[in-house]
Coordinates of C-alpha atoms and ligand atoms in Angstrom, one line a residue:
X1 CA 1.0 -0.4 -9.5
X2 CA 3.3 1.0 -12.2
X3 CA 5.3 4.1 -11.6
X4 CA 5.2 7.2 -13.8
X5 CA 7.8 10.0 -13.9
X6 CA 8.0 12.9 -16.3
X7 CA 10.3 15.9 -16.6
X8 CA 10.4 19.1 -18.6
X9 CA 12.9 21.8 -17.8
X10 CA 15.7 24.1 -19.0
X11 CA 18.5 21.8 -17.8
X12 CA 19.6 18.9 -19.9
X13 CA 19.3 16.5 -17.1
X14 CA 16.0 14.7 -18.1
X15 CA 17.6 11.2 -18.4
X16 CA 19.1 11.4 -15.0
X17 CA 15.9 12.7 -13.4
X18 CA 13.9 9.9 -15.1
X19 CA 16.2 7.2 -13.9
X20 CA 16.5 8.7 -10.4
X21 CA 12.7 8.9 -10.2
X22 CA 12.2 5.3 -11.4
X23 CA 14.6 4.1 -8.7
X24 CA 12.3 5.7 -6.1
X25 CA 9.2 4.3 -7.8
X26 CA 10.4 0.8 -8.5
X27 CA 8.4 -0.4 -5.5
X28 CA 5.3 0.2 -7.5
X29 CA 6.2 -2.4 -10.1
X30 CA 9.4 -3.9 -11.2
X31 CA 9.0 -6.4 -14.0
X32 CA 10.2 -4.0 -16.8
X33 CA 11.0 -0.3 -17.3
X34 CA 11.6 2.3 -19.9
X35 CA 12.1 5.9 -20.7
X36 CA 11.5 8.2 -23.7
X37 CA 13.2 11.6 -24.2
X38 CA 13.9 14.1 -26.9
X39 CA 17.6 14.2 -27.9
X40 CA 18.6 16.6 -30.7
X41 CA 15.0 16.9 -31.7
X42 CA 14.5 13.1 -32.1
X43 CA 12.6 10.9 -29.7
X44 CA 14.7 8.2 -28.1
X45 CA 13.0 5.3 -26.4
X46 CA 14.9 2.8 -24.3
X47 CA 13.2 -0.2 -22.6
X48 CA 14.1 -3.3 -20.9
X49 CA 12.4 -6.3 -19.2
X50 CA 13.3 -7.2 -15.7
X51 CA 14.4 -5.0 -12.8
X52 CA 15.4 -1.3 -13.4
X53 CA 19.1 -2.2 -13.3
X54 CA 18.7 -3.8 -16.8
X55 CA 17.4 -0.5 -18.1
X56 CA 20.1 1.5 -16.4
X57 CA 22.7 -0.7 -18.1
X58 CA 21.3 0.4 -21.5
X59 CA 21.0 4.2 -20.7
X60 CA 23.6 6.9 -21.0
X61 CA 22.9 9.2 -18.0
X62 CA 24.9 12.0 -19.7
X63 CA 22.6 12.1 -22.7
X64 CA 21.4 15.7 -23.0
X65 CA 17.7 16.1 -23.0
X66 CA 15.3 18.6 -21.5
X67 CA 12.1 16.6 -21.6
X68 CA 11.1 12.9 -21.1
X69 CA 8.8 10.4 -19.5
X70 CA 9.6 7.1 -17.7
X71 CA 7.8 4.1 -16.4
X72 CA 8.3 1.1 -14.2
X73 CA 5.8 -1.7 -14.9
X74 CA 3.7 -4.2 -13.1
X75 CA 2.3 -6.2 -16.0
X76 CA -1.5 -6.5 -16.3
X77 CA -2.0 -7.0 -20.1
X78 CA 0.8 -9.0 -21.8
X79 CA 3.9 -10.5 -20.3
X80 CA 6.8 -8.6 -18.8
X81 CA 8.7 -8.3 -22.1
X82 CA 10.7 -5.4 -23.5
X83 CA 8.1 -4.8 -26.2
X84 CA 5.3 -4.6 -23.7
X85 CA 7.3 -2.2 -21.5
X86 CA 6.3 1.4 -21.6
X87 CA 6.8 4.0 -23.1
X88 CA 4.6 3.2 -26.2
X89 CA 4.8 5.3 -29.3
X90 CA 2.2 5.7 -32.1
X91 CA 2.6 8.3 -34.8
X92 CA 3.7 11.5 -33.0
X93 CA 2.6 10.5 -29.5
X94 CA 4.7 8.7 -26.8
X95 CA 3.0 7.7 -23.6
X96 CA 3.4 6.0 -20.2
X97 CA 0.3 4.7 -18.5
X98 CA -0.7 3.4 -15.1
X99 CA -4.2 1.7 -14.9
X100 CA -6.3 -0.3 -17.2
X101 CA -8.1 0.7 -20.4
X102 CA -11.0 -1.6 -20.2
X103 CA -12.3 -1.0 -23.8
X104 CA -8.8 -1.3 -25.3
X105 CA -9.8 -4.2 -27.6
X106 CA -12.6 -2.2 -29.1
X107 CA -10.5 0.9 -29.5
X108 CA -7.7 -1.2 -31.0
X109 CA -10.1 -2.6 -33.7
X110 CA -11.2 0.9 -34.6
X111 CA -7.7 2.2 -34.8
X112 CA -6.5 -0.8 -36.8
X113 CA -9.1 0.0 -39.4
X114 CA -7.5 3.5 -39.6
X115 CA -4.1 2.1 -40.3
X116 CA -2.5 1.8 -36.9
X117 CA -0.4 -1.3 -36.2
X118 CA 0.0 -2.4 -32.7
X119 CA 3.3 -4.0 -31.5
X120 CA 2.6 -4.9 -27.9
X121 CA -0.1 -6.9 -26.1
X122 CA -0.8 -4.1 -23.7
X123 CA -4.0 -2.1 -23.2
X124 CA -1.8 1.0 -23.0
X125 CA -0.6 1.3 -26.5
X126 CA -4.0 2.3 -27.8
X127 CA -3.8 5.5 -25.8
X128 CA -0.8 6.7 -28.0
X129 CA -2.6 5.7 -31.2
X130 CA -5.9 7.3 -30.1
X131 CA -4.1 10.6 -29.3
X132 CA -2.3 10.5 -32.5
X133 CA -5.5 9.8 -34.5
X134 CA -7.4 12.6 -32.8
X135 CA -4.4 15.0 -33.2
X136 CA -4.7 14.7 -37.0
X137 CA -7.9 16.8 -37.0
X138 CA -7.4 18.8 -33.8
X139 CA -4.2 20.5 -32.7
X140 CA -5.4 22.0 -29.4
X141 CA -3.8 19.5 -27.0
X142 CA -6.4 19.9 -24.2
X143 CA -9.2 19.1 -26.7
X144 CA -7.3 16.1 -28.0
X145 CA -6.9 14.7 -24.5
X146 CA -10.4 15.6 -23.5
X147 CA -11.7 13.7 -26.6
X148 CA -9.5 10.7 -25.9
X149 CA -10.9 10.7 -22.3
X150 CA -14.4 10.5 -23.6
X151 CA -13.5 7.4 -25.6
X152 CA -11.5 5.5 -22.9
X153 CA -13.2 3.4 -20.2
X154 CA -11.2 2.4 -17.2
X155 CA -8.5 3.9 -15.0
X156 CA -5.5 5.8 -16.0
X157 CA -2.7 8.2 -15.1
X158 CA -0.9 9.0 -18.3
X159 CA 2.2 11.0 -19.1
X160 CA 2.4 12.2 -22.7
X161 CA 4.9 13.8 -25.1
X162 CA 4.3 14.8 -28.7
X163 CA 6.9 14.9 -31.5
X164 CA 5.6 18.4 -32.5
X165 CA 6.0 20.1 -29.1
X166 CA 9.4 19.5 -27.6
X167 CA 9.0 21.7 -24.6
X168 CA 5.6 20.5 -23.2
X169 CA 4.7 17.5 -21.2
X170 CA 1.1 16.5 -20.8
X171 CA -0.7 14.5 -18.1
X172 CA -4.2 13.2 -17.5
X173 CA -5.6 11.3 -14.6
X174 CA -8.7 9.2 -13.9
X175 CA -8.6 7.1 -10.6
X176 CA -4.9 6.2 -10.8
X177 CA -2.7 8.6 -8.8
X178 CA -0.6 11.4 -10.3
X179 CA 1.0 14.5 -8.9
X180 CA 2.7 17.5 -10.5
X181 CA 5.9 18.7 -8.9
X182 CA 7.1 22.3 -9.2
X183 CA 10.8 23.1 -9.5
X184 CA 12.9 26.1 -10.6
X185 CA 12.5 26.4 -14.3
X186 CA 11.6 22.7 -14.3
X187 CA 8.4 20.8 -13.6
X188 CA 7.6 17.1 -13.1
X189 CA 4.9 14.5 -13.1
X190 CA 5.1 11.5 -10.9
X191 CA 2.9 8.7 -9.5
X192 CA 3.9 9.8 -6.0
X193 CA 6.0 12.4 -4.3
X194 CA 8.9 10.1 -3.3
X195 CA 10.1 10.1 -7.0
X196 CA 10.9 13.8 -6.9
X197 CA 11.5 14.6 -3.2
X198 CA 15.2 15.2 -3.7
X199 CA 14.3 17.8 -6.4
X200 CA 11.3 19.7 -5.0
X201 CA 8.8 19.6 -2.1
X202 CA 6.2 21.6 -3.9
X203 CA 3.4 19.7 -5.5
X204 CA -0.2 19.5 -6.6
X205 CA -2.2 16.2 -6.6
X206 CA -4.2 16.0 -9.8
X207 CA -7.8 15.2 -9.3
X208 CA -9.9 12.8 -11.4
X209 CA -10.3 14.1 -14.9
X210 CA -7.7 16.8 -14.6
X211 CA -5.5 17.5 -17.6
X212 CA -2.1 19.2 -17.0
X213 CA 0.2 20.9 -19.4
X214 CA 3.7 21.4 -18.1
X215 CA 6.4 23.6 -19.6
X216 CA 9.7 24.5 -17.9
X217 CA 8.2 27.8 -16.6
X218 CA 4.5 27.0 -16.2
X219 CA 1.9 24.5 -15.3
X220 CA -1.7 24.8 -16.4
X221 CA -4.4 22.4 -15.1
X222 CA -7.7 22.0 -16.8
X223 CA -11.0 20.4 -15.7
X224 CA -13.5 19.6 -18.5
X225 CA -11.4 21.7 -20.9
X226 CA -11.5 24.8 -18.7
X227 CA -8.3 26.1 -17.0
X228 CA -8.7 25.9 -13.2
X229 CA -6.8 27.5 -10.3
X230 CA -4.9 25.3 -7.9
X231 CA -2.9 25.6 -4.7
X232 CA 0.6 24.4 -4.6
X233 CA 1.3 22.5 -1.4
X234 CA 4.6 21.9 0.3
X235 CA 5.3 18.5 1.8
X236 CA 7.1 17.9 5.0
X237 CA 8.4 14.5 3.9
X238 CA 12.2 14.4 3.4
X239 CA 14.2 12.3 1.1
X240 CA 15.7 10.6 4.1
X241 CA 12.5 8.9 4.8
X242 CA 12.9 7.0 1.5
X243 CA 16.5 5.9 2.1
X244 CA 17.5 2.7 3.8
X245 CA 19.6 4.5 6.5
X246 CA 22.2 1.7 6.6
X247 CA 19.7 -1.2 6.8
X248 CA 20.2 -3.9 4.2
X249 CA 16.5 -3.8 3.3
X250 CA 13.7 -1.2 3.7
X251 CA 11.6 -4.0 5.3
X252 CA 14.1 -4.4 8.1
X253 CA 14.3 -0.6 8.6
X254 CA 10.5 -0.3 8.7
X255 CA 10.2 -3.2 11.2
X256 CA 12.6 -1.4 13.4
X257 CA 10.8 1.9 13.0
X258 CA 7.7 0.6 14.7
X259 CA 8.5 2.0 18.2
X260 CA 8.9 5.5 16.7
X261 CA 5.7 5.1 14.6
X262 CA 3.8 4.0 17.7
X263 CA 5.0 7.1 19.6
X264 CA 4.2 9.5 16.7
X265 CA 0.8 8.0 15.9
X266 CA -0.2 7.9 19.6
X267 CA 0.8 11.6 20.0
X268 CA -1.5 12.5 17.1
X269 CA -4.5 11.3 19.2
X270 CA -3.4 11.7 22.8
X271 CA -1.5 14.6 24.3
X272 CA 0.8 14.1 27.3
X273 CA -1.9 14.9 29.8
X274 CA -4.4 12.8 28.0
X275 CA -6.8 15.7 28.1
X276 CA -7.6 15.7 24.4
X277 CA -8.3 12.0 24.0
X278 CA -12.1 12.3 24.1
X279 CA -12.2 14.9 21.3
X280 CA -9.3 13.7 19.1
X281 CA -11.7 11.4 17.3
X282 CA -15.1 11.9 15.8
X283 CA -18.0 10.7 17.9
X284 CA -18.8 7.2 16.6
X285 CA -21.3 6.3 19.4
X286 CA -24.2 6.9 17.1
X287 CA -23.3 3.9 14.9
X288 CA -24.9 0.6 16.0
X289 CA -22.6 -1.5 13.8
X290 CA -19.3 -1.1 12.0
X291 CA -18.2 -2.7 8.7
X292 CA -14.4 -2.7 8.1
X293 CA -13.4 -3.0 4.4
X294 CA -9.8 -3.3 3.2
X295 CA -7.3 -5.5 1.3
X296 CA -4.5 -7.8 2.3
X297 CA -2.7 -6.8 5.5
X298 CA -5.0 -3.9 6.0
X299 CA -7.9 -6.4 6.3
X300 CA -5.8 -8.3 8.9
X301 CA -5.4 -5.0 10.8
X302 CA -9.2 -4.7 10.5
X303 CA -9.6 -8.2 12.0
X304 CA -7.6 -7.1 15.1
X305 CA -9.8 -3.9 15.1
X306 CA -12.9 -6.1 15.1
X307 CA -11.7 -8.0 18.2
X308 CA -10.9 -4.7 20.0
X309 CA -14.1 -2.9 19.1
X310 CA -16.4 -5.8 19.9
X311 CA -14.6 -6.8 23.1
X312 CA -13.9 -3.3 24.6
X313 CA -16.6 -1.0 23.0
X314 CA -19.3 -3.6 22.6
X315 CA -20.1 -2.6 19.0
X316 CA -20.8 -5.4 16.4
X317 CA -18.1 -5.2 13.8
X318 CA -17.7 -7.1 10.6
X319 CA -14.7 -7.2 8.3
X320 CA -15.0 -7.7 4.6
X321 CA -12.4 -7.9 1.8
X322 CA -12.9 -4.9 -0.4
X323 CA -12.9 -6.8 -3.7
X324 CA -15.8 -8.9 -2.3
X325 CA -17.6 -6.1 -0.7
X326 CA -17.8 -4.3 -4.0
X327 CA -20.0 -7.0 -5.6
X328 CA -21.7 -8.8 -2.7
X329 CA -25.1 -7.9 -1.5
X330 CA -24.4 -5.0 0.9
X331 CA -26.7 -5.5 3.8
X332 CA -25.5 -2.3 5.3
X333 CA -27.8 -0.8 8.0
X334 CA -28.5 2.9 7.9
X335 CA -26.7 3.3 11.3
X336 CA -23.7 1.3 10.2
X337 CA -20.3 3.0 9.8
X338 CA -18.0 1.8 7.0
X339 CA -14.3 2.0 7.9
X340 CA -11.9 1.6 5.1
X341 CA -8.2 1.0 5.9
X342 CA -5.4 1.7 3.4
X343 CA -1.7 2.5 3.7
X344 CA -1.4 3.9 0.2
X345 CA -4.9 5.4 0.1
X346 CA -5.0 4.4 -3.6
X347 CA -5.9 0.7 -3.5
X348 CA -8.5 0.5 -6.3
X349 CA -10.7 -2.2 -4.6
X350 CA -10.8 -0.2 -1.4
X351 CA -11.5 3.0 -3.2
X352 CA -14.3 1.5 -5.1
X353 CA -15.7 -0.1 -1.9
X354 CA -15.6 3.3 -0.3
X355 CA -17.5 4.8 -3.2
X356 CA -20.1 2.0 -3.0
X357 CA -20.7 2.7 0.7
X358 CA -21.1 6.4 0.0
X359 CA -23.5 5.7 -2.8
X360 CA -25.5 3.7 -0.3
X361 CA -25.5 6.8 1.9
X362 CA -23.5 5.3 4.7
X363 CA -21.0 7.4 6.7
X364 CA -17.4 6.4 6.0
X365 CA -14.2 6.7 7.9
X366 CA -10.7 6.2 6.4
X367 CA -7.7 5.0 8.3
X368 CA -5.0 6.1 5.9
X369 CA -1.3 6.5 5.9
X370 CA -0.8 8.5 2.6
X371 CA -2.1 12.0 3.0
X372 CA -3.5 13.6 -0.1
X373 CA -4.5 10.1 -1.4
X374 CA -7.7 9.4 -3.2
X375 CA -9.2 7.4 -0.3
X376 CA -8.3 10.1 2.2
X377 CA -9.9 12.7 0.1
X378 CA -13.1 10.8 -0.4
X379 CA -13.8 9.5 3.1
X380 CA -16.2 11.5 5.3
X381 CA -13.8 11.2 8.3
X382 CA -10.1 10.5 8.1
X383 CA -7.9 9.2 10.9
X384 CA -4.3 9.2 9.7
X385 CA -1.6 6.7 10.7
X386 CA 1.7 8.4 11.1
X387 CA 3.9 5.6 9.8
X388 CA 5.8 7.8 7.3
X389 CA 6.7 6.6 3.9
X390 CA 6.6 2.8 3.6
X391 CA 8.8 1.5 0.8
X392 CA 9.0 -2.3 1.3
X393 CA 6.2 -4.0 -0.6
X394 CA 5.4 -6.1 2.5
X395 CA 3.8 -3.8 5.0
X396 CA 5.0 -3.8 8.6
X397 CA 5.0 -0.4 10.3
X398 CA 1.9 0.8 8.4
X399 CA 0.1 -2.4 9.5
X400 CA 0.9 -1.8 13.2
X401 CA 0.0 1.9 12.9
X402 CA -3.4 0.8 11.5
X403 CA -3.8 -1.7 14.5
X404 CA -3.0 1.2 16.9
X405 CA -5.5 3.6 15.4
X406 CA -8.2 0.8 15.5
X407 CA -7.3 0.1 19.1
X408 CA -7.6 3.9 19.9
X409 CA -11.0 3.9 18.2
X410 CA -12.1 1.0 20.4
X411 CA -10.9 2.8 23.5
X412 CA -12.4 6.1 22.5
X413 CA -15.7 4.5 21.9
X414 CA -15.6 2.6 25.2
X415 CA -14.7 5.9 26.9
X416 CA -17.6 7.8 25.3
X417 CA -20.0 5.0 26.0
X418 CA -18.8 5.1 29.7
X419 CA -17.6 1.5 29.5
X420 CA -14.2 2.8 30.5
X421 CA -13.9 5.4 33.2
X422 CA -11.5 8.3 32.8
X423 CA -9.2 6.6 35.4
X424 CA -9.2 3.4 33.4
X425 CA -8.4 5.3 30.2
X426 CA -5.6 7.2 32.0
X427 CA -4.1 3.9 33.3
X428 CA -4.3 2.3 29.8
X429 CA -2.7 5.3 28.2
X430 CA 0.1 5.4 30.8
X431 CA 0.7 1.7 29.9
X432 CA 0.8 2.6 26.3
X433 CA 3.8 4.8 26.8
X434 CA 5.7 1.7 27.7
X435 CA 5.0 0.0 24.4
X436 CA 7.9 1.5 22.4
X437 CA 10.4 0.2 24.9
X438 CA 8.7 -3.2 24.9
X439 CA 8.8 -3.2 21.1
X440 CA 12.6 -2.5 21.3
X441 CA 12.9 -5.5 23.6
X442 CA 11.1 -7.8 21.1
X443 CA 13.2 -6.4 18.2
X444 CA 16.4 -7.2 20.1
X445 CA 15.7 -10.9 20.3
X446 CA 18.4 -12.7 18.3
X447 CA 16.6 -16.0 17.6
X448 CA 14.6 -15.0 14.6
X449 CA 17.3 -15.9 12.1
X450 CA 18.0 -19.2 13.9
X451 CA 14.3 -20.1 13.7
X452 CA 14.2 -19.2 10.0
X453 CA 17.2 -21.5 9.4
X454 CA 15.3 -24.3 11.1
X455 CA 12.3 -24.1 8.9
X456 CA 14.0 -23.1 5.7
X457 CA 13.7 -26.5 4.0
X458 CA 10.0 -27.0 4.7
X459 CA 7.4 -26.6 2.0
X460 CA 4.5 -25.5 4.2
X461 CA 4.1 -23.5 7.4
X462 CA 0.9 -23.2 9.5
X463 CA 0.0 -20.3 11.7
X464 CA -2.6 -20.8 14.5
X465 CA -4.3 -18.7 17.1
X466 CA -7.7 -17.8 18.6
X467 CA -9.5 -14.5 18.6
X468 CA -7.1 -11.7 18.2
X469 CA -4.3 -14.2 17.9
X470 CA -6.0 -15.7 14.9
X471 CA -6.0 -12.3 13.3
X472 CA -2.3 -12.1 13.9
X473 CA -1.8 -15.6 12.6
X474 CA -3.4 -14.5 9.3
X475 CA -1.0 -11.5 9.1
X476 CA 2.0 -13.7 10.0
X477 CA 1.1 -16.2 7.3
X478 CA 0.7 -13.5 4.6
X479 CA 4.0 -11.9 5.6
X480 CA 5.8 -15.3 5.3
X481 CA 4.4 -16.4 2.0
X482 CA 4.6 -13.1 0.2
X483 CA 8.3 -12.6 0.7
X484 CA 9.8 -16.1 1.3
X485 CA 7.5 -17.8 -1.3
X486 CA 7.0 -20.7 1.2
X487 CA 3.4 -21.9 1.2
X488 CA 1.7 -21.0 4.5
X489 CA -1.8 -20.9 5.9
X490 CA -3.4 -19.5 8.9
X491 CA -6.1 -21.3 10.9
X492 CA -8.3 -20.6 13.9
X493 CA -6.5 -23.0 16.3
X494 CA -9.7 -24.9 17.0
X495 CA -10.3 -25.5 13.3
X496 CA -7.2 -27.6 12.5
X497 CA -8.7 -30.8 13.6
X498 CA -11.6 -30.4 11.1
X499 CA -9.4 -31.2 8.2
X500 CA -6.0 -29.4 8.0
X501 CA -4.4 -31.5 10.7
X502 CA -4.0 -34.2 8.0
X503 CA -1.3 -32.0 6.5
X504 CA 0.9 -32.0 9.6
X505 CA 3.9 -34.3 9.1
X506 CA 7.1 -34.8 10.8
X507 CA 8.8 -31.3 11.3
X508 CA 6.0 -29.3 9.6
X509 CA 6.4 -25.9 11.2
X510 CA 3.4 -24.6 13.2
X511 CA 3.6 -21.1 14.5
X512 CA 1.2 -20.5 17.4
X513 CA 0.3 -17.1 18.9
X514 CA -1.0 -17.1 22.5
X515 CA -1.6 -13.7 24.1
X516 CA -5.2 -13.9 25.2
X517 CA -5.2 -15.5 28.7
X518 CA -9.0 -16.3 28.5
X519 CA -8.4 -18.9 25.8
X520 CA -4.7 -19.8 26.2
X521 CA -5.4 -23.2 27.5
X522 CA -7.4 -24.1 24.5
X523 CA -4.7 -23.1 22.1
X524 CA -2.1 -25.0 24.2
X525 CA -4.2 -28.2 23.7
X526 CA -4.2 -27.5 19.9
X527 CA -0.4 -27.2 20.1
X528 CA -0.3 -30.6 21.8
X529 CA -2.5 -32.1 19.0
X530 CA -0.1 -31.0 16.2
X531 CA 2.9 -31.9 18.3
X532 CA 1.6 -35.4 18.7
X533 CA 1.7 -35.6 14.9
X534 CA 5.3 -34.5 14.6
X535 CA 5.0 -30.7 14.1
X536 CA 7.8 -28.4 14.8
X537 CA 6.1 -25.8 17.0
X538 CA 7.2 -22.2 17.5
X539 CA 5.1 -20.4 20.0
X540 CA 4.8 -16.6 20.5
X541 CA 3.4 -15.7 23.8
X542 CA 3.4 -13.1 26.5
X543 CA 2.8 -15.2 29.6
X544 CA 4.4 -18.0 31.7
X545 CA 2.3 -20.8 30.4
X546 CA 3.8 -24.3 30.5
X547 CA 4.8 -24.6 26.9
X548 CA 7.2 -27.4 27.3
X549 CA 5.3 -29.0 24.4
X550 CA 6.7 -26.3 22.0
X551 CA 10.1 -26.5 20.3
X552 CA 10.7 -22.8 20.5
X553 CA 9.0 -20.2 22.7
X554 CA 9.4 -16.5 21.9
X555 CA 8.3 -14.6 25.0
X556 CA 7.3 -11.0 24.3
X557 CA 6.6 -8.6 27.3
X558 CA 3.2 -8.7 29.0
X559 CA 1.0 -5.7 28.4
X560 CA -2.6 -4.6 28.4
X561 CA -4.6 -6.9 26.0
X562 CA -5.3 -3.8 23.9
X563 CA -1.7 -3.5 22.9
X564 CA -0.6 -7.1 22.9
X565 CA -0.9 -7.5 19.0
X566 CA 1.6 -4.7 18.5
X567 CA 4.3 -6.8 20.3
X568 CA 3.4 -10.3 19.1
X569 CA 3.4 -9.2 15.4
X570 CA 7.1 -8.3 15.5
X571 CA 8.4 -11.9 15.7
X572 CA 6.0 -12.9 12.9
X573 CA 7.3 -10.1 10.7
X574 CA 11.0 -10.7 11.5
X575 CA 10.9 -14.5 11.0
X576 CA 9.3 -13.9 7.5
X577 CA 12.1 -11.3 6.8
X578 CA 14.9 -13.7 7.9
X579 CA 13.4 -16.6 5.9
X580 CA 13.1 -14.5 2.7
X581 CA 16.7 -13.4 3.2
X582 CA 18.0 -17.0 3.6
X583 CA 16.1 -17.9 0.5
X584 CA 18.0 -15.2 -1.4
X585 CA 14.9 -13.3 -2.3
X586 CA 14.6 -9.6 -3.0
X587 CA 12.9 -8.9 0.3
X588 CA 11.7 -5.4 -0.6
X589 CA 10.4 -6.4 -4.0
X590 CA 8.9 -9.8 -3.9
X591 CA 8.1 -11.4 -7.2
X592 CA 4.8 -10.6 -8.9
X593 CA 3.8 -8.0 -6.4
X594 CA 3.7 -4.2 -6.2
X595 CA 3.3 -1.8 -3.4
X596 CA 0.3 0.1 -4.5
X597 CA -2.5 -2.0 -6.1
X598 CA -4.3 0.5 -8.3
X599 CA -6.0 -2.0 -10.6
X600 CA -8.9 -4.3 -9.7
Ligands
F6R701 C1 1.0 -7.2 2.4 C2 0.6 -5.9 1.9 C3 -0.7 -5.8 1.1 C4 -1.5 -4.5 1.5 C5 -2.7 -4.4 0.6 C6 -3.5 -3.1 0.9 O1 2.2 -7.0 3.0 O2 1.2 -4.9 2.0 O3 -1.6 -6.9 1.5 O4 -1.8 -4.5 2.8 O5 -2.4 -4.5 -0.8 O6 -2.7 -2.0 0.6 P1 -3.1 -0.6 1.1 O7 -3.0 -0.6 2.6 O8 -2.1 0.4 0.5 O9 -4.5 -0.4 0.7

């Protein structure tokens, strides 16, 4: 949510670095953008509402500057106007901010009494004014920022430049992510590594409450006003991972990467002889119950995980939305494990849910894609998904990697509890090796666009399924609505007749998922019920059921029930993608959304 970039160096390329960085960060927010840089000793601020291209049209990339900050915004306080865009300047301070200053109204009133005039409706502008006010009586920048920190409640990652010091860039972090990148006679700040990967692979992740002072040759990091030592890390990510590699959209590239992601993630937990499988995960047999907490698609992955863990490992598992878990009565048992799932590892509600579980003294396990992220650092155990960088706002490959890790947890638990014998595990894992090929087969089906064409003029789409297929229906529905802007809802197939079936009209699309043989006949009856009311039925299945009642049948390959969701989710993702494209939407950056939701 909001992307921050900052540069200080001996070259004059600041403007270019800022714009390049914002291009990479645009997935974090894209309703307005801006940069501020020193040019001939004067601060120059250029901002624009709308996508980054509007800002680019206003900027001269050849402007010489050795220091600057940039921001791409996802509006929280105030509309996406040019005035509300960052950077904000007050007195001698110019800032960019990601997060929310909860007591901004109170701070604003105090600062107004001291002569500050606020131009924007944002919570962020008070940070610039507060720093400027404190700087009037204290010139030590670390102390100024420390004092400001004490007065601000909320979450923030802030990049700061000061009119008086034209070769230093400042940064402070509390909850919202921020890294420092180390180059040759130049240093950077960024919301994430992707913004600077083409410039450097060396970085440090700032911790909560860290204050950093960057000059071209040096970076000092302070904690509570005291300089601290730090280890510079080197990432193995390459810039290639954040390019489209010939695909029209990142989302399509990422859908197509799923076979590779499956192979990579599986190899992290199972070697070729399967000999490490028992030990590649922590022993979770001591937990009598599991609570999975996450947001959005990660919750849907959790719902698949619940089905797998309950059915195969016989452990009671509940799934709760992180934003609800945070404030509901907890009812966590002492021997209950809390699993948090997050691609970004920075989702604020999930992070706060994790903190609540830890405060309650429950063990926590994070299933995380972004290494070095806050949730990865704070979880007691971490199991990484190896999906690589995901750029499209709508998750696809990270979701399926989360489902895979949850499935492996179910298998691992079942193995340790002796529900599965080693022969059974060996057979299942041998079958798993076939999944990438089967995924390729599903990806090669050419009918997704045709199906999207058929439903493109409909206002509502319903998704149905039972058990694990209901979990998939929920993910299919979210994928469709978030990028195509067509209203959709997911229902347990047996639930439609208790109300929702009244919405089925002639040609209303109903997407049914049937992969669980034990209850397939029941869902087929539900398909007949909607068909009798005129629905246009698209059925995704992996078996030879008589589905003559459906208008379209997408047959995915049969596999062990443990892996079935990883195949049947692909048509759901791809139909959503095709529909969004037909509608002319920006598939990778759907309106009103952002990739990393670092506000509550
Ligand atoms: C939907 C989507 C979101 C995320 C959710 C959690 O396509 O991507 O629903 O799944 O915002 O994000 P992470 O996994 O980063 O915590």
